[in-house]
PDB file of C-alpha atoms in Angstrom:
ATOM      1  CA  MET A   7     -13.949 -44.299 -44.701  1.00 70.00           C
ATOM      2  CA  GLN A   8     -17.666 -44.566 -42.903  1.00 75.00           C
ATOM      3  CA  ILE A   9     -16.747 -44.667 -39.584  1.00 82.00           C
ATOM      4  CA  VAL A  10     -14.718 -41.429 -40.191  1.00 78.00           C
ATOM      5  CA  LEU A  11     -18.166 -38.926 -41.443  1.00 79.00           C
ATOM      6  CA  TYR A  12     -20.244 -40.882 -39.206  1.00 77.00           C
ATOM      7  CA  THR A  13     -17.451 -39.959 -36.324  1.00 85.00           C
ATOM      8  CA  VAL A  14     -17.501 -35.837 -37.974  1.00 81.00           C
ATOM      9  CA  ILE A  15     -20.959 -35.653 -37.615  1.00 85.00           C
ATOM     10  CA  LEU A  16     -21.676 -37.001 -34.330  1.00 84.00           C
ATOM     11  CA  ILE A  17     -18.793 -34.398 -33.028  1.00 89.00           C
ATOM     12  CA  VAL A  18     -21.049 -31.284 -35.012  1.00 88.00           C
ATOM     13  CA  ALA A  19     -24.210 -32.894 -33.562  1.00 88.00           C
ATOM     14  CA  LEU A  20     -22.512 -32.607 -30.172  1.00 89.00           C
ATOM     15  CA  GLY A  21     -21.378 -29.081 -31.231  1.00 88.00           C
ATOM     16  CA  LEU A  22     -24.594 -27.985 -31.379  1.00 90.00           C
ATOM     17  CA  ALA A  23     -26.499 -29.228 -29.454  1.00 88.00           C
ATOM     18  CA  GLY A  24     -24.340 -26.977 -26.752  1.00 86.00           C
ATOM     19  CA  ALA A  25     -24.508 -24.044 -28.903  1.00 88.00           C
ATOM     20  CA  VAL A  26     -28.061 -24.564 -28.446  1.00 86.00           C
ATOM     21  CA  LEU A  27     -28.242 -25.209 -24.989  1.00 86.00           C
ATOM     22  CA  LEU A  28     -25.442 -22.912 -23.924  1.00 84.00           C
ATOM     23  CA  TYR A  29     -27.881 -20.415 -25.580  1.00 80.00           C
ATOM     24  CA  PHE A  30     -30.898 -20.841 -23.832  1.00 79.00           C
ATOM     25  CA  THR A  31     -29.046 -21.416 -20.720  1.00 81.00           C
ATOM     26  CA  SER A  32     -27.571 -17.693 -21.297  1.00 75.00           C
ATOM     27  CA  ARG A  33     -30.668 -16.270 -22.315  1.00 74.00           C
ATOM     28  CA  LYS A  34     -32.669 -17.828 -18.774  1.00 72.00           C
ATOM     29  CA  PHE A  35     -30.894 -16.158 -16.284  1.00 70.00           C
ATOM     30  CA  HIS A  36     -29.181 -13.181 -19.031  1.00 61.00           C
ATOM     31  CA  VAL A  37     -28.953 -10.628 -15.756  1.00 63.00           C
ATOM     32  CA  ASP A  38     -29.248  -6.803 -17.641  1.00 69.00           C
ATOM     33  CA  GLU A  39     -26.463  -4.667 -16.119  1.00 75.00           C
ATOM     34  CA  ASP A  40     -27.070  -0.243 -15.306  1.00 84.00           C
ATOM     35  CA  PRO A  41     -25.254   1.375 -18.136  1.00 88.00           C
ATOM     36  CA  ARG A  42     -23.931   3.404 -15.582  1.00 90.00           C
ATOM     37  CA  ILE A  43     -21.584   1.111 -14.090  1.00 91.00           C
ATOM     38  CA  GLU A  44     -19.380   0.798 -17.559  1.00 90.00           C
ATOM     39  CA  GLU A  45     -19.562   5.109 -17.635  1.00 92.00           C
ATOM     40  CA  VAL A  46     -18.378   5.073 -14.194  1.00 91.00           C
ATOM     41  CA  GLU A  47     -15.647   2.072 -14.219  1.00 91.00           C
ATOM     42  CA  SER A  48     -14.248   4.345 -17.119  1.00 91.00           C
ATOM     43  CA  CYS A  49     -13.369   6.801 -14.949  1.00 90.00           C
ATOM     44  CA  LEU A  50     -11.517   5.172 -12.544  1.00 88.00           C
ATOM     45  CA  ALA A  51      -7.496   4.179 -12.765  1.00 80.00           C
ATOM     46  CA  GLY A  52      -8.331   0.668 -13.467  1.00 83.00           C
ATOM     47  CA  ALA A  53      -5.684  -0.488 -11.691  1.00 80.00           C
ATOM     48  CA  ASN A  54      -7.930  -2.868  -9.496  1.00 84.00           C
ATOM     49  CA  CYS A  55      -5.482  -2.233  -6.943  1.00 80.00           C
ATOM     50  CA  GLY A  56      -8.199  -2.847  -4.159  1.00 78.00           C
ATOM     51  CA  GLY A  57      -7.279   0.702  -2.264  1.00 77.00           C
ATOM     52  CA  CYS A  58     -11.010   1.421  -2.560  1.00 81.00           C
ATOM     53  CA  GLY A  59     -12.009  -1.400  -0.338  1.00 79.00           C
ATOM     54  CA  PHE A  60     -13.111  -3.444  -2.838  1.00 86.00           C
ATOM     55  CA  SER A  61     -12.315  -6.305  -5.442  1.00 82.00           C
ATOM     56  CA  GLY A  62     -11.913  -4.835  -8.310  1.00 87.00           C
ATOM     57  CA  CYS A  63     -12.713  -1.340 -10.229  1.00 91.00           C
ATOM     58  CA  HIS A  64     -16.149  -2.819 -11.476  1.00 90.00           C
ATOM     59  CA  ALA A  65     -16.795  -3.996  -8.674  1.00 91.00           C
ATOM     60  CA  PHE A  66     -16.182  -0.572  -7.150  1.00 91.00           C
ATOM     61  CA  ALA A  67     -18.138   1.400  -9.619  1.00 91.00           C
ATOM     62  CA  ALA A  68     -21.629  -1.497  -9.724  1.00 92.00           C
ATOM     63  CA  GLU A  69     -21.411  -0.535  -5.726  1.00 91.00           C
ATOM     64  CA  CYS A  70     -21.672   3.164  -6.551  1.00 91.00           C
ATOM     65  CA  VAL A  71     -24.841   2.763  -8.739  1.00 91.00           C
ATOM     66  CA  ARG A  72     -26.333   0.020  -6.443  1.00 89.00           C
ATOM     67  CA  ARG A  73     -26.010   3.378  -3.303  1.00 87.00           C
ATOM     68  CA  GLY A  74     -26.790   5.945  -5.694  1.00 84.00           C
ATOM     69  CA  SER A  75     -24.598   7.740  -3.096  1.00 84.00           C
ATOM     70  CA  LEU A  76     -21.181   8.840  -3.076  1.00 87.00           C
ATOM     71  CA  GLU A  77     -20.550   8.737   0.761  1.00 84.00           C
ATOM     72  CA  GLY A  78     -18.055   6.721   2.346  1.00 81.00           C
ATOM     73  CA  LEU A  79     -17.258   5.504  -1.014  1.00 86.00           C
ATOM     74  CA  HIS A  80     -13.402   7.142  -2.441  1.00 83.00           C
ATOM     75  CA  CYS A  81     -10.917   5.706  -4.801  1.00 84.00           C
ATOM     76  CA  PRO A  82      -7.658   6.376  -4.386  1.00 78.00           C
ATOM     77  CA  GLY A  83      -5.961   5.949  -7.926  1.00 74.00           C
ATOM     78  CA  SER A  84      -8.231   8.568 -10.006  1.00 75.00           C
ATOM     79  CA  PRO A  85      -7.624  12.285  -8.734  1.00 73.00           C
ATOM     80  CA  GLY A  86     -10.728  13.894  -9.083  1.00 80.00           C
ATOM     81  CA  ALA A  87     -12.793  10.402 -10.675  1.00 86.00           C
ATOM     82  CA  MET A  88     -15.243  10.875  -7.355  1.00 87.00           C
ATOM     83  CA  GLU A  89     -16.343  14.215  -8.916  1.00 88.00           C
ATOM     84  CA  ARG A  90     -17.320  13.042 -12.693  1.00 90.00           C
ATOM     85  CA  ILE A  91     -18.854   9.773 -10.643  1.00 91.00           C
ATOM     86  CA  ALA A  92     -20.961  12.414  -9.486  1.00 91.00           C
ATOM     87  CA  GLY A  93     -21.889  13.384 -12.662  1.00 91.00           C
ATOM     88  CA  ILE A  94     -22.836  10.660 -14.223  1.00 91.00           C
ATOM     89  CA  LEU A  95     -25.010   9.443 -11.186  1.00 90.00           C
ATOM     90  CA  GLY A  96     -26.707  12.666 -10.879  1.00 89.00           C
ATOM     91  CA  CYS A  97     -25.234  12.922  -6.660  1.00 87.00           C
ATOM     92  CA  THR A  98     -23.621  15.011  -4.313  1.00 82.00           C
ATOM     93  CA  PRO A  99     -19.760  14.071  -4.377  1.00 76.00           C
ATOM     94  CA  ALA A 100     -18.656  13.005  -0.727  1.00 69.00           C
ATOM     95  CA  ALA A 101     -16.881  15.213   1.260  1.00 68.00           C
ATOM     96  CA  GLU A 102     -13.306  15.402   0.539  1.00 63.00           C
ATOM     97  CA  THR A 103     -10.848  13.368   2.964  1.00 67.00           C
ATOM     98  CA  MET A 104      -7.407  13.466   3.352  1.00 73.00           C
ATOM     99  CA  ARG A 105      -5.633  11.530   1.784  1.00 83.00           C
ATOM    100  CA  ASN A 106      -2.880   8.726   2.609  1.00 90.00           C
ATOM    101  CA  ILE A 107       0.882   8.110   1.461  1.00 93.00           C
ATOM    102  CA  ALA A 108       2.621   4.661   2.520  1.00 95.00           C
ATOM    103  CA  VAL A 109       6.349   5.244   4.642  1.00 97.00           C
ATOM    104  CA  LEU A 110       8.834   2.971   5.410  1.00 97.00           C
ATOM    105  CA  ARG A 111       9.539   1.636   9.391  1.00 97.00           C
ATOM    106  CA  CYS A 112      12.980   1.201   8.553  1.00 97.00           C
ATOM    107  CA  ASN A 113      15.831   3.300   8.124  1.00 95.00           C
ATOM    108  CA  GLY A 114      18.555   1.122   8.504  1.00 93.00           C
ATOM    109  CA  SER A 115      19.690   2.359   5.144  1.00 93.00           C
ATOM    110  CA  CYS A 116      23.649  -0.076   4.191  1.00 89.00           C
ATOM    111  CA  GLU A 117      25.986   2.180   5.754  1.00 90.00           C
ATOM    112  CA  ALA A 118      23.836   2.494   9.807  1.00 92.00           C
ATOM    113  CA  ARG A 119      23.078  -1.227   8.815  1.00 89.00           C
ATOM    114  CA  PRO A 120      26.548  -3.213   7.587  1.00 85.00           C
ATOM    115  CA  ARG A 121      25.947  -6.369   5.556  1.00 85.00           C
ATOM    116  CA  ILE A 122      27.479  -8.871   8.100  1.00 86.00           C
ATOM    117  CA  TYR A 123      25.736 -12.349   5.530  1.00 84.00           C
ATOM    118  CA  SER A 124      26.374 -13.541   2.976  1.00 84.00           C
ATOM    119  CA  TYR A 125      22.755 -14.493   0.998  1.00 85.00           C
ATOM    120  CA  ASP A 126      22.346 -16.739  -2.567  1.00 85.00           C
ATOM    121  CA  GLY A 127      18.977 -17.870  -2.426  1.00 85.00           C
ATOM    122  CA  ALA A 128      16.155 -15.812  -4.329  1.00 89.00           C
ATOM    123  CA  MET A 129      16.055 -13.178  -4.328  1.00 91.00           C
ATOM    124  CA  SER A 130      12.601 -12.404  -2.434  1.00 94.00           C
ATOM    125  CA  CYS A 131      11.665 -10.986   0.640  1.00 95.00           C
ATOM    126  CA  ALA A 132       9.196 -13.081   0.976  1.00 94.00           C
ATOM    127  CA  VAL A 133      11.471 -16.183   0.982  1.00 93.00           C
ATOM    128  CA  MET A 134      14.547 -14.334   2.606  1.00 91.00           C
ATOM    129  CA  ASP A 135      11.813 -13.690   6.203  1.00 91.00           C
ATOM    130  CA  ALA A 136      10.726 -17.121   5.536  1.00 90.00           C
ATOM    131  CA  THR A 137      14.487 -18.740   6.157  1.00 84.00           C
ATOM    132  CA  GLY A 138      15.103 -16.388   8.546  1.00 79.00           C
ATOM    133  CA  VAL A 139      17.956 -15.317   6.993  1.00 72.00           C
ATOM    134  CA  GLY A 140      19.364 -11.577   5.591  1.00 79.00           C
ATOM    135  CA  THR A 141      22.332 -10.024   5.033  1.00 84.00           C
ATOM    136  CA  GLY A 142      22.274  -7.718   8.249  1.00 86.00           C
ATOM    137  CA  ALA A 143      22.477  -7.905  11.886  1.00 88.00           C
ATOM    138  CA  CYS A 144      18.817  -6.302  12.247  1.00 92.00           C
ATOM    139  CA  SER A 145      16.263  -9.111  12.086  1.00 91.00           C
ATOM    140  CA  TYR A 146      13.187  -6.185  11.858  1.00 94.00           C
ATOM    141  CA  GLY A 147      14.520  -3.768   9.209  1.00 94.00           C
ATOM    142  CA  CYS A 148      14.212  -3.714   5.858  1.00 95.00           C
ATOM    143  CA  LEU A 149      15.420  -6.967   3.806  1.00 94.00           C
ATOM    144  CA  GLY A 150      15.424  -4.526  -0.170  1.00 93.00           C
ATOM    145  CA  CYS A 151      14.565  -7.205  -2.421  1.00 94.00           C
ATOM    146  CA  GLY A 152      11.636  -4.653  -2.939  1.00 95.00           C
ATOM    147  CA  ASP A 153       8.535  -7.507  -3.107  1.00 97.00           C
ATOM    148  CA  CYS A 154       6.816  -4.035  -2.358  1.00 97.00           C
ATOM    149  CA  VAL A 155       7.957  -2.365  -5.646  1.00 97.00           C
ATOM    150  CA  ALA A 156       6.922  -5.210  -7.910  1.00 96.00           C
ATOM    151  CA  VAL A 157       4.125  -5.258  -6.316  1.00 94.00           C
ATOM    152  CA  CYS A 158       3.216  -1.574  -6.817  1.00 94.00           C
ATOM    153  CA  PRO A 159       0.627  -1.766  -9.894  1.00 90.00           C
ATOM    154  CA  PHE A 160       1.155   2.572  -9.443  1.00 90.00           C
ATOM    155  CA  ASP A 161       4.896   2.696 -10.108  1.00 94.00           C
ATOM    156  CA  ALA A 162       5.378   4.616  -6.805  1.00 95.00           C
ATOM    157  CA  ILE A 163       7.393   2.244  -5.377  1.00 97.00           C
ATOM    158  CA  HIS A 164      11.435   2.347  -6.167  1.00 97.00           C
ATOM    159  CA  LEU A 165      14.932   0.830  -4.814  1.00 96.00           C
ATOM    160  CA  ASN A 166      17.385   2.887  -3.802  1.00 96.00           C
ATOM    161  CA  PHE A 167      20.681   1.327  -4.515  1.00 91.00           C
ATOM    162  CA  GLU A 168      22.892   3.624  -2.694  1.00 93.00           C
ATOM    163  CA  THR A 169      20.716   2.579   1.028  1.00 93.00           C
ATOM    164  CA  GLY A 170      19.302  -0.420  -0.189  1.00 93.00           C
ATOM    165  CA  LEU A 171      16.261   1.309   1.027  1.00 96.00           C
ATOM    166  CA  PRO A 172      12.783   1.259  -1.349  1.00 97.00           C
ATOM    167  CA  GLU A 173      11.879   4.687  -1.764  1.00 97.00           C
ATOM    168  CA  VAL A 174       7.847   5.624  -1.817  1.00 96.00           C
ATOM    169  CA  ASP A 175       6.671   8.490  -4.326  1.00 96.00           C
ATOM    170  CA  PRO A 176       4.339  10.184  -2.861  1.00 92.00           C
ATOM    171  CA  ASP A 177       2.817  11.974  -5.827  1.00 90.00           C
ATOM    172  CA  LYS A 178       1.545   8.158  -7.280  1.00 91.00           C
ATOM    173  CA  CYS A 179       1.191   6.782  -4.098  1.00 93.00           C
ATOM    174  CA  THR A 180      -2.270   6.066  -3.821  1.00 87.00           C
ATOM    175  CA  ALA A 181      -2.178   4.074  -0.495  1.00 89.00           C
ATOM    176  CA  CYS A 182      -3.783   1.479  -2.108  1.00 88.00           C
ATOM    177  CA  GLY A 183      -2.226  -0.685   0.839  1.00 89.00           C
ATOM    178  CA  ARG A 184      -0.537  -3.625  -1.643  1.00 91.00           C
ATOM    179  CA  CYS A 185       2.819  -2.790  -0.947  1.00 94.00           C
ATOM    180  CA  THR A 186       1.655  -3.040   2.636  1.00 94.00           C
ATOM    181  CA  ALA A 187      -0.081  -6.995   2.419  1.00 93.00           C
ATOM    182  CA  GLU A 188       3.387  -7.724   0.254  1.00 95.00           C
ATOM    183  CA  CYS A 189       6.015  -6.830   3.095  1.00 96.00           C
ATOM    184  CA  PRO A 190       6.835  -9.838   4.869  1.00 96.00           C
ATOM    185  CA  ARG A 191       7.867  -7.499   7.928  1.00 95.00           C
ATOM    186  CA  HIS A 192       4.849  -5.296   7.452  1.00 96.00           C
ATOM    187  CA  LEU A 193       7.249  -2.172   7.575  1.00 97.00           C
ATOM    188  CA  LEU A 194       5.419  -0.404   4.909  1.00 97.00           C
ATOM    189  CA  GLU A 195       2.334   1.636   7.017  1.00 96.00           C
ATOM    190  CA  LEU A 196       0.063   3.876   5.413  1.00 94.00           C
ATOM    191  CA  ARG A 197      -0.258   7.133   7.738  1.00 94.00           C
ATOM    192  CA  PRO A 198      -2.175  10.734   6.455  1.00 92.00           C
ATOM    193  CA  ALA A 199      -0.872  12.658   3.271  1.00 90.00           C
ATOM    194  CA  GLY A 200      -0.689  15.670   6.300  1.00 88.00           C
ATOM    195  CA  ARG A 201      -1.184  19.548   5.853  1.00 84.00           C
ATOM    196  CA  ARG A 202       0.981  20.297   3.512  1.00 87.00           C
ATOM    197  CA  ASP A 203       2.241  17.479   3.327  1.00 90.00           C
ATOM    198  CA  ARG A 204       4.372  17.512   6.302  1.00 93.00           C
ATOM    199  CA  ARG A 205       4.104  14.010   7.956  1.00 95.00           C
ATOM    200  CA  VAL A 206       6.338  12.472  11.069  1.00 96.00           C
ATOM    201  CA  TRP A 207       6.612   9.383  11.813  1.00 97.00           C
ATOM    202  CA  VAL A 208       9.180   6.467  13.381  1.00 98.00           C
ATOM    203  CA  ALA A 209      11.355   4.516  10.857  1.00 97.00           C
ATOM    204  CA  CYS A 210      12.203   2.022  12.519  1.00 97.00           C
ATOM    205  CA  ALA A 211      10.322  -1.559  14.106  1.00 96.00           C
ATOM    206  CA  ASN A 212      13.494  -2.878  15.952  1.00 96.00           C
ATOM    207  CA  ARG A 213      11.757  -3.883  19.373  1.00 95.00           C
ATOM    208  CA  ASP A 214      15.301  -4.814  20.949  1.00 95.00           C
ATOM    209  CA  ARG A 215      17.046  -3.694  23.735  1.00 94.00           C
ATOM    210  CA  GLY A 216      18.758   0.139  23.085  1.00 94.00           C
ATOM    211  CA  ALA A 217      21.624  -1.259  23.034  1.00 94.00           C
ATOM    212  CA  VAL A 218      20.768  -4.523  21.278  1.00 95.00           C
ATOM    213  CA  ALA A 219      19.345  -2.453  18.909  1.00 95.00           C
ATOM    214  CA  ARG A 220      21.614   0.293  17.940  1.00 95.00           C
ATOM    215  CA  LYS A 221      24.292  -2.661  17.893  1.00 94.00           C
ATOM    216  CA  ALA A 222      22.439  -4.378  15.154  1.00 93.00           C
ATOM    217  CA  CYS A 223      21.863  -0.544  13.511  1.00 95.00           C
ATOM    218  CA  LYS A 224      23.254   3.024  14.203  1.00 95.00           C
ATOM    219  CA  ALA A 225      19.732   4.492  13.394  1.00 96.00           C
ATOM    220  CA  ALA A 226      18.376   2.558  15.116  1.00 97.00           C
ATOM    221  CA  CYS A 227      15.119   3.544  18.368  1.00 97.00           C
ATOM    222  CA  ILE A 228      16.026   2.580  21.485  1.00 96.00           C
ATOM    223  CA  GLY A 229      14.206   3.652  23.593  1.00 95.00           C
ATOM    224  CA  CYS A 230      14.893   6.250  25.209  1.00 96.00           C
ATOM    225  CA  GLY A 231      11.492   8.657  25.534  1.00 96.00           C
ATOM    226  CA  LYS A 232      13.565  11.658  24.545  1.00 96.00           C
ATOM    227  CA  CYS A 233      10.924  12.106  21.440  1.00 97.00           C
ATOM    228  CA  ALA A 234       7.842  11.647  24.378  1.00 96.00           C
ATOM    229  CA  LYS A 235       9.218  14.018  26.396  1.00 96.00           C
ATOM    230  CA  ALA A 236       9.208  16.829  24.162  1.00 95.00           C
ATOM    231  CA  CYS A 237       6.215  16.843  22.375  1.00 96.00           C
ATOM    232  CA  ALA A 238       3.873  18.853  23.540  1.00 95.00           C
ATOM    233  CA  PHE A 239       0.385  16.573  21.931  1.00 95.00           C
ATOM    234  CA  GLY A 240       0.725  13.647  23.983  1.00 95.00           C
ATOM    235  CA  ALA A 241       1.171  12.322  20.667  1.00 96.00           C
ATOM    236  CA  ILE A 242       4.506   9.081  20.970  1.00 97.00           C
ATOM    237  CA  ASP A 243       4.114   5.874  22.543  1.00 96.00           C
ATOM    238  CA  ILE A 244       6.366   4.132  23.643  1.00 96.00           C
ATOM    239  CA  SER A 245       6.273   0.594  24.248  1.00 95.00           C
ATOM    240  CA  ASP A 246       8.899  -2.736  23.921  1.00 95.00           C
ATOM    241  CA  ASN A 247      11.718  -0.568  23.649  1.00 95.00           C
ATOM    242  CA  LEU A 248      10.399   1.015  20.466  1.00 97.00           C
ATOM    243  CA  SER A 249       8.518   5.043  19.734  1.00 97.00           C
ATOM    244  CA  TYR A 250       5.425   5.566  17.535  1.00 97.00           C
ATOM    245  CA  ILE A 251       3.796   9.000  16.643  1.00 97.00           C
ATOM    246  CA  ASP A 252      -0.099   8.416  16.565  1.00 96.00           C
ATOM    247  CA  PRO A 253      -0.542  10.467  13.280  1.00 93.00           C
ATOM    248  CA  ALA A 254      -3.884  11.943  14.464  1.00 91.00           C
ATOM    249  CA  ALA A 255      -2.477  13.362  17.548  1.00 95.00           C
ATOM    250  CA  CYS A 256       0.720  14.817  16.056  1.00 95.00           C
ATOM    251  CA  ARG A 257       0.647  18.422  15.006  1.00 94.00           C
ATOM    252  CA  THR A 258       3.938  17.518  13.101  1.00 94.00           C
ATOM    253  CA  CYS A 259       6.039  20.476  15.021  1.00 93.00           C
ATOM    254  CA  GLY A 260       8.825  18.912  14.491  1.00 93.00           C
ATOM    255  CA  LYS A 261      10.509  19.174  17.967  1.00 94.00           C
ATOM    256  CA  CYS A 262      10.744  14.865  18.476  1.00 96.00           C
ATOM    257  CA  VAL A 263      13.264  14.583  15.286  1.00 95.00           C
ATOM    258  CA  GLY A 264      15.425  16.771  16.609  1.00 92.00           C
ATOM    259  CA  GLN A 265      15.434  15.512  20.044  1.00 95.00           C
ATOM    260  CA  CYS A 266      16.341  11.300  18.732  1.00 96.00           C
ATOM    261  CA  PRO A 267      19.315  10.883  19.234  1.00 96.00           C
ATOM    262  CA  THR A 268      19.687   7.907  16.202  1.00 96.00           C
ATOM    263  CA  GLY A 269      17.800  10.002  14.169  1.00 95.00           C
ATOM    264  CA  ALA A 270      15.412   6.862  13.827  1.00 96.00           C
ATOM    265  CA  ILE A 271      12.071   9.887  13.307  1.00 97.00           C
ATOM    266  CA  LEU A 272      11.613  11.150   9.413  1.00 96.00           C
ATOM    267  CA  ALA A 273      10.241  14.113   7.979  1.00 95.00           C
ATOM    268  CA  THR A 274       9.251  15.414   5.213  1.00 94.00           C
ATOM    269  CA  PHE A 275      10.488  18.619   6.317  1.00 92.00           C
ATOM    270  CA  THR A 276      13.500  20.868   7.236  1.00 86.00           C
ATOM    271  CA  ILE A 277      13.459  21.148  11.147  1.00 77.00           C
ATOM    272  CA  PRO A 278      15.080  24.719  11.856  1.00 67.00           C
ATOM    273  CA  THR A 279      17.975  24.629  13.639  1.00 57.00           C
ATOM    274  CA  GLN A 280      16.996  25.893  16.738  1.00 48.00           C
ATOM    275  CA  GLN A 281      14.783  22.892  17.011  1.00 44.00           C
ATOM    276  CA  SER A 282      17.416  20.614  16.411  1.00 41.00           C
ATOM    277  CA  ASN A 283      19.381  21.958  19.495  1.00 42.00           C
ATOM    278  CA  ALA A 284      16.871  22.211  21.515  1.00 38.00           C
TER     279      ALA A 284
END
């Protein structure tokens, strides 16, 4: 009985000694935090998406307070947040920059890219790509398992089960970059939203020669160069049998869309009939 009593006393004594030690340690190393950091953080989305370039919302808020200026700082997940933060810090809001939106560089729907293989493994794009397998003949296209959907903290990506491809909701996308980092084939790209929400991009990543690419997917870019010839602004480059539209040079005229023989170039606006027949 005495052994049990001594054991209890010893445990309590050790606990008290540890508590006292922790108390004085916390007091010694305590760092006072500017109360404005918490105010700034309350203006943010709280998703810790990393789209601002910092590890999380708290780190971004601390940087805003530390700088005392919002130049070069932007929270993609909270519309109007920078104006509210400017009010808290008493500084001028940074100039509004054009936001980015994720686009999918693949148009290989179930119809364009028929399934020729059966896959019975883990439904993960990362696993499927790592094992070198897929359900279609295109080794560059979307695997359709939805890893990008699962990683998006803003519910901005959903799988279209008819096409087998993920679709990005431009109203919800904050360009945090999680989907671009998650895709093992790097098919998601952040591009400027464009004036009046006009965007044009090549929805293909196949670098095989035209005949091989077209055999794998009817909607593949074949590197024919018709889009580059139609572009009056020099915004289209063809490298490794694949076209790429430079968003900085593109004027979203839409001429390239109508010239593409495979429909590999997509646009967020309707192309006039006369351009499509040009």
